[in-house]
XYZ file of N, CA and C in Angstrom:
462
model
N 12.450 -47.769 41.443
C 12.790 -46.248 41.249
C 13.646 -45.309 42.243
N 13.007 -46.586 43.236
C 13.742 -46.345 45.106
C 15.269 -45.987 44.288
N 16.003 -47.204 43.712
C 17.195 -47.261 42.642
C 17.633 -45.741 42.141
N 16.820 -45.644 41.987
C 17.491 -43.806 40.760
C 17.758 -42.976 41.462
N 17.057 -42.193 42.919
C 17.569 -41.682 43.819
C 18.447 -41.738 45.077
N 19.350 -41.056 45.510
C 20.480 -41.549 46.482
C 19.153 -41.668 47.899
N 19.054 -42.360 48.804
C 18.632 -43.280 49.474
C 18.490 -42.013 50.579
N 17.461 -42.537 51.605
C 16.135 -42.742 51.594
C 15.386 -41.349 51.046
N 15.450 -40.574 49.560
C 14.187 -39.631 48.535
C 13.332 -40.282 49.428
N 13.425 -41.629 48.495
C 11.830 -42.338 47.580
C 11.147 -43.226 49.351
N 10.779 -42.171 49.755
C 9.719 -43.258 50.645
C 8.624 -44.169 51.165
N 7.727 -44.428 50.040
C 6.587 -45.381 49.592
C 6.850 -45.397 48.088
N 6.612 -46.467 47.266
C 6.265 -45.951 45.777
C 4.896 -46.698 45.356
N 4.545 -46.560 44.972
C 2.468 -46.527 45.184
C 1.678 -46.899 43.301
N 2.009 -47.993 43.283
C 1.220 -48.217 41.996
C -0.728 -48.469 41.317
N -0.660 -47.316 40.409
C -2.268 -46.393 40.536
C -2.718 -46.873 39.188
N -3.347 -48.075 39.350
C -4.880 -48.727 38.633
C -3.538 -49.452 37.342
N -2.235 -49.317 37.311
C -1.394 -50.341 36.260
C -1.682 -49.433 35.710
N -2.043 -48.071 35.603
C -1.337 -47.006 34.854
C 0.200 -46.163 35.156
N -0.271 -45.218 36.082
C 1.329 -44.640 36.400
C 1.756 -44.738 38.427
N 2.607 -44.204 38.999
C 3.061 -44.264 40.299
C 2.937 -43.038 40.793
N 2.991 -42.894 41.877
C 3.008 -42.016 42.745
C 4.473 -42.404 44.345
N 5.258 -41.875 43.658
C 6.078 -42.105 44.691
C 6.553 -40.717 45.612
N 6.215 -40.912 47.048
C 6.042 -40.684 48.470
C 8.338 -40.048 48.846
N 7.812 -38.411 48.472
C 9.180 -38.274 48.566
C 9.317 -37.747 49.570
N 10.613 -37.630 50.283
C 11.735 -37.003 51.888
C 11.839 -35.083 50.719
N 11.184 -33.996 50.793
C 11.622 -32.519 49.743
C 12.529 -32.020 50.363
N 12.877 -32.313 52.138
C 13.898 -32.222 51.671
C 15.564 -32.569 51.386
N 15.576 -33.985 51.378
C 16.270 -34.781 50.521
C 16.792 -35.065 48.700
N 15.729 -34.536 48.448
C 15.358 -34.310 46.908
C 16.110 -33.321 46.987
N 17.679 -33.567 45.269
C 18.040 -32.249 45.058
C 17.512 -32.033 44.034
N 17.539 -30.832 43.240
C 16.995 -30.539 41.967
C 17.843 -31.190 40.652
N 19.204 -31.740 41.228
C 19.897 -33.050 40.168
C 19.861 -33.777 39.929
N 18.595 -34.595 40.905
C 18.696 -35.938 41.022
C 17.405 -35.915 40.033
N 16.398 -34.864 40.254
C 15.194 -34.523 39.347
C 14.985 -35.067 38.195
N 16.030 -33.885 37.771
C 15.931 -33.363 36.376
C 16.537 -34.573 35.597
N 17.943 -35.093 35.919
C 18.226 -36.628 36.196
C 17.065 -37.770 35.618
N 16.453 -38.113 36.622
C 15.253 -38.746 36.430
C 14.219 -39.007 35.469
N 14.642 -36.862 35.588
C 13.454 -36.770 34.332
C 13.550 -37.475 32.767
N 14.445 -37.221 32.238
C 15.407 -37.546 31.433
C 15.591 -38.997 30.992
N 15.462 -39.739 32.231
C 15.980 -40.954 31.842
C 14.295 -41.110 31.236
N 12.971 -40.871 32.724
C 12.129 -41.008 31.968
C 11.602 -40.834 30.384
N 12.531 -39.665 29.921
C 11.527 -39.255 28.211
C 11.818 -40.320 27.626
N 13.568 -40.524 27.438
C 13.722 -41.991 26.972
C 13.180 -42.897 26.486
N 12.200 -43.347 27.637
C 11.359 -44.713 27.384
C 9.178 -43.816 27.651
N 9.433 -42.349 26.842
C 8.099 -42.165 27.065
C 7.277 -42.301 28.040
N 7.507 -41.658 29.111
C 7.435 -41.505 30.647
C 7.189 -39.758 30.818
N 7.410 -39.502 31.900
C 7.437 -38.093 32.415
C 7.082 -38.093 34.097
N 7.470 -37.392 34.714
C 7.201 -37.218 35.978
C 6.790 -35.423 36.356
N 6.499 -35.468 37.220
C 5.511 -34.241 38.059
C 5.955 -34.092 39.477
N 5.968 -33.166 40.353
C 6.411 -32.974 41.854
C 5.278 -32.055 41.825
N 4.956 -33.070 43.157
C 2.819 -31.806 43.580
C 4.454 -31.611 44.871
N 4.282 -30.843 45.408
C 4.342 -31.309 47.500
C 5.683 -32.386 47.691
N 4.770 -33.724 48.095
C 5.808 -34.562 48.692
C 5.723 -35.491 48.206
N 4.943 -35.556 46.605
C 4.221 -36.557 45.664
C 4.747 -36.386 44.376
N 5.531 -37.043 44.380
C 5.944 -37.089 42.292
C 5.355 -38.057 41.679
N 4.757 -38.032 40.742
C 4.254 -38.479 40.105
C 4.622 -38.821 38.618
N 4.319 -40.249 38.413
C 5.220 -40.933 37.494
C 4.420 -42.008 36.609
N 4.356 -41.330 35.511
C 3.917 -41.009 33.835
C 4.008 -41.852 32.450
N 3.222 -42.136 31.715
C 3.197 -42.514 31.119
C 3.355 -41.142 30.549
N 4.019 -40.466 29.212
C 4.081 -39.452 28.890
C 2.118 -38.927 27.833
N 1.566 -40.066 27.089
C 0.264 -40.071 26.737
C -0.737 -40.260 27.049
N -0.373 -39.874 29.005
C -1.594 -39.930 30.382
C -1.933 -38.496 30.725
N -2.669 -38.220 29.776
C -2.308 -36.609 30.463
C -4.477 -36.475 31.305
N -4.247 -35.344 31.704
C -6.163 -35.143 31.491
C -6.359 -34.162 30.726
N -5.718 -33.878 28.878
C -5.600 -32.560 28.514
C -6.246 -33.950 28.024
N -5.527 -34.979 27.311
C -5.865 -36.505 26.494
C -7.183 -36.963 26.862
N -7.358 -37.134 27.725
C -8.613 -37.396 28.704
C -10.381 -37.113 28.133
N -9.985 -34.941 28.379
C -11.072 -34.244 27.993
C -10.898 -34.431 26.017
N -10.038 -34.427 25.562
C -9.928 -33.981 24.607
C -11.359 -36.290 24.051
N -10.816 -36.888 24.557
C -11.105 -37.923 24.240
C -12.539 -37.848 24.440
N -13.199 -37.622 25.766
C -14.692 -37.197 26.074
C -15.387 -36.755 25.136
N -14.166 -34.846 24.787
C -15.310 -34.089 23.867
C -14.947 -34.667 22.450
N -14.607 -35.532 22.218
C -14.306 -36.128 21.045
C -15.713 -37.472 20.792
N -16.636 -37.800 21.313
C -16.701 -38.755 22.159
C -18.236 -38.197 22.289
N -18.764 -37.181 23.196
C -19.468 -36.669 23.615
C -19.611 -34.730 22.467
N -21.306 -35.359 22.371
C -21.230 -33.499 22.478
C -21.567 -32.689 23.519
N -21.242 -31.532 23.697
C -21.311 -30.757 24.553
C -20.578 -29.322 23.772
N -20.897 -28.133 24.357
C -20.730 -27.096 23.895
C -19.813 -26.245 25.526
N -20.131 -26.634 26.184
C -19.274 -25.524 27.472
C -18.425 -27.271 28.343
N -17.408 -26.309 28.176
C -16.323 -27.712 28.740
C -15.558 -26.531 30.011
N -15.648 -26.433 31.021
C -15.782 -26.427 32.737
C -14.079 -27.470 33.670
N -13.246 -26.650 33.999
C -12.228 -27.476 34.340
C -11.788 -26.633 35.431
N -11.119 -27.635 36.362
C -10.881 -26.382 37.571
C -9.720 -27.134 38.193
N -8.592 -26.284 38.135
C -7.443 -27.286 38.780
C -6.230 -26.193 38.963
N -4.783 -27.062 40.110
C -4.030 -26.518 41.201
C -2.786 -26.430 40.573
N -1.858 -27.521 39.903
C -1.988 -27.686 39.636
C -0.978 -28.117 37.696
N 0.516 -28.414 37.800
C 1.329 -28.332 36.544
C 0.160 -29.951 35.649
N 0.487 -30.610 36.383
C -0.427 -31.785 35.797
C -2.368 -31.470 35.109
N -3.093 -30.439 35.337
C -3.749 -29.475 35.492
C -3.967 -29.046 34.001
N -2.802 -27.787 33.551
C -2.596 -27.278 32.756
C -3.292 -27.622 30.980
N -2.875 -29.348 30.702
C -3.339 -29.583 29.564
C -5.027 -29.100 29.659
N -6.015 -29.849 30.589
C -6.561 -29.777 31.102
C -7.068 -28.308 30.710
N -6.577 -27.815 31.406
C -7.489 -26.249 31.650
C -6.524 -25.513 30.193
N -6.364 -25.793 28.831
C -6.048 -25.242 28.155
C -7.025 -25.396 27.366
N -8.041 -25.955 27.168
C -9.258 -26.556 26.620
C -10.469 -26.358 26.956
N -10.690 -25.927 29.014
C -11.728 -25.270 28.950
C -12.285 -23.825 28.655
N -12.747 -24.234 28.678
C -13.853 -22.767 27.846
C -13.390 -21.526 29.311
N -14.195 -22.567 30.807
C -14.144 -21.915 31.935
C -13.291 -22.627 32.308
N -11.588 -21.264 33.797
C -11.195 -22.371 33.986
C -11.131 -21.686 35.379
N -11.195 -22.589 36.330
C -10.781 -22.135 37.904
C -9.663 -22.187 38.475
N -8.485 -21.384 39.173
C -7.152 -22.151 39.844
C -7.592 -21.335 41.099
N -7.055 -22.193 41.948
C -7.260 -21.491 42.751
C -6.001 -20.587 43.380
N -6.436 -19.587 44.377
C -5.203 -19.159 44.902
C -4.154 -20.028 45.713
N -4.554 -20.491 46.944
C -3.657 -22.267 47.441
C -3.068 -22.360 46.344
N -2.798 -22.871 45.289
C -2.707 -24.399 44.207
C -1.529 -23.671 43.579
N -0.242 -24.826 43.236
C 0.806 -24.194 42.702
C 0.297 -23.918 41.220
N -0.300 -23.794 40.551
C -0.799 -23.294 39.597
C -0.152 -20.934 39.803
N -1.216 -21.002 40.591
C -1.404 -19.629 41.049
C 0.037 -18.984 41.505
N 1.227 -19.831 41.377
C 2.098 -18.909 41.238
C 3.235 -18.175 40.007
N 2.219 -19.310 39.757
C 3.695 -18.814 38.206
C 1.648 -18.400 37.181
N 0.588 -18.745 37.461
C -0.531 -18.656 36.699
C -0.229 -17.490 34.865
N 0.211 -16.382 35.434
C 0.561 -15.523 34.096
C 1.283 -15.854 33.097
N 2.175 -16.551 33.872
C 2.500 -17.431 32.906
C 2.213 -18.233 31.345
N 1.173 -18.972 32.876
C -0.073 -19.585 30.780
C -0.918 -18.532 30.794
N -1.898 -17.673 31.065
C -2.329 -17.086 31.013
C -3.635 -16.698 32.118
N -4.454 -17.867 32.546
C -5.063 -18.333 32.850
C -5.023 -16.927 34.624
N -6.675 -16.838 34.660
C -6.983 -16.175 35.688
C -6.671 -16.824 36.900
N -6.735 -16.459 38.190
C -6.721 -16.787 39.491
C -7.606 -16.402 39.891
N -8.558 -17.969 40.621
C -10.282 -17.223 41.291
C -10.460 -16.457 42.720
N -10.440 -15.863 42.880
C -10.036 -15.183 44.000
C -10.242 -16.601 45.439
N -10.899 -16.401 45.634
C -10.894 -17.682 46.301
C -10.338 -19.382 46.936
N -9.747 -19.625 47.860
C -9.240 -20.811 48.373
C -9.985 -21.862 49.081
N -9.643 -23.249 48.650
C -10.125 -24.546 49.677
C -11.684 -24.358 50.213
N -12.484 -23.807 51.141
C -13.694 -24.404 50.927
C -14.722 -23.309 49.767
N -13.961 -22.365 50.116
C -15.035 -20.800 49.940
C -14.690 -22.232 47.621
N -13.556 -22.235 47.235
C -12.547 -21.822 46.143
C -14.412 -23.484 45.426
N -14.938 -24.434 45.642
C -15.414 -24.546 45.148
C -16.784 -24.112 45.265
N -17.416 -24.149 46.429
C -18.965 -22.870 46.388
C -19.180 -22.169 45.832
N -17.745 -20.892 45.196
C -17.342 -20.285 44.250
C -17.593 -20.606 42.607
N -17.035 -21.913 42.596
C -16.910 -22.342 40.971
C -18.090 -22.712 41.109
N -18.924 -23.363 42.322
C -20.726 -23.674 41.509
C -21.837 -22.750 41.352
N -21.598 -21.047 42.163
C -21.703 -20.377 41.616
C -22.252 -20.116 40.439
N -20.386 -19.613 40.128
C -19.974 -18.988 38.968
C -21.421 -20.416 37.383
N -20.714 -21.341 37.644
C -21.649 -22.780 37.134
C -23.431 -22.090 36.867
N -23.846 -21.692 37.991
C -25.151 -21.376 37.981
C -25.333 -19.688 37.512
N -24.632 -19.234 37.684
C -24.876 -17.719 37.930
C -24.737 -18.398 35.613
N -23.630 -18.200 34.973
C -23.623 -18.239 33.496
C -24.962 -19.663 32.890
N -25.312 -20.128 33.615
C -26.328 -21.549 33.404
C -28.135 -20.391 32.981
N -28.057 -19.866 34.136
C -28.499 -18.654 34.331
C -28.714 -17.592 33.073
N -28.510 -17.066 32.640
C -27.165 -16.128 31.815
C -27.963 -16.606 30.720
N -27.505 -17.816 30.373
C -27.378 -18.594 28.894
C -29.671 -19.191 28.948
N -30.229 -19.188 29.881
C -31.108 -19.810 29.787
C -32.616 -18.181 28.953
N -32.258 -17.034 30.467
C -32.235 -15.761 29.956
C -32.111 -14.994 28.346
N -31.175 -15.526 28.094
C -30.388 -15.555 26.415
C -31.478 -16.407 25.153
N -32.066 -17.272 25.740
C -32.478 -18.211 25.343
C -31.225 -19.351 24.690
N -30.257 -19.109 24.881
C -28.991 -20.425 24.668
C -29.239 -21.989 25.154
N -29.502 -22.819 24.049
C -28.749 -24.203 24.639
C -28.086 -24.170 25.654
N -28.119 -24.842 26.331
C -27.215 -25.282 27.188
C -27.168 -27.159 27.609
N -28.432 -27.530 26.871
C -28.806 -29.022 26.860
C -27.324 -30.210 27.207
N -26.523 -29.621 26.062
C -25.197 -30.618 26.441
C -24.619 -30.188 26.811
N -24.404 -29.452 27.537
C -23.702 -29.773 28.361
C -22.788 -29.486 29.309
N -21.824 -30.089 30.413
C -21.242 -31.078 30.916
C -20.323 -30.259 31.682
N -20.567 -30.195 32.397
C -20.064 -29.081 33.889
C -18.893 -30.313 34.464
């Protein structure tokens, strides 16, 4: 991948579990035109990329969090899907969720209105605590209403 960018944009290439790559990049030297050209090249081979901060994720188009969640939903029985995400790679997973959480500090918070997902009014460690409290409250409410939640996966 280093040859696909003007040197020294790519600082390091990491192969992840023989499934995808993470390129550590110098964001100040990475030009938008280079990234767009690289994305076009990848698409011809069934791959895609997503820039998150100083990391450029390069992965096959079929390797998404949404497809993973869909597979789990098909293989098991549960009635409540909860997802939390802060980046574009999380969108397919969030789209399948019954309840979704997006922190204020994430990439998605900048344009969440475009996706129709609400932003959670917490960030960092408060975000995790907020999610857990919401899940517990929802389960308590289901108990009080007598709803079945034995097969819920959280």
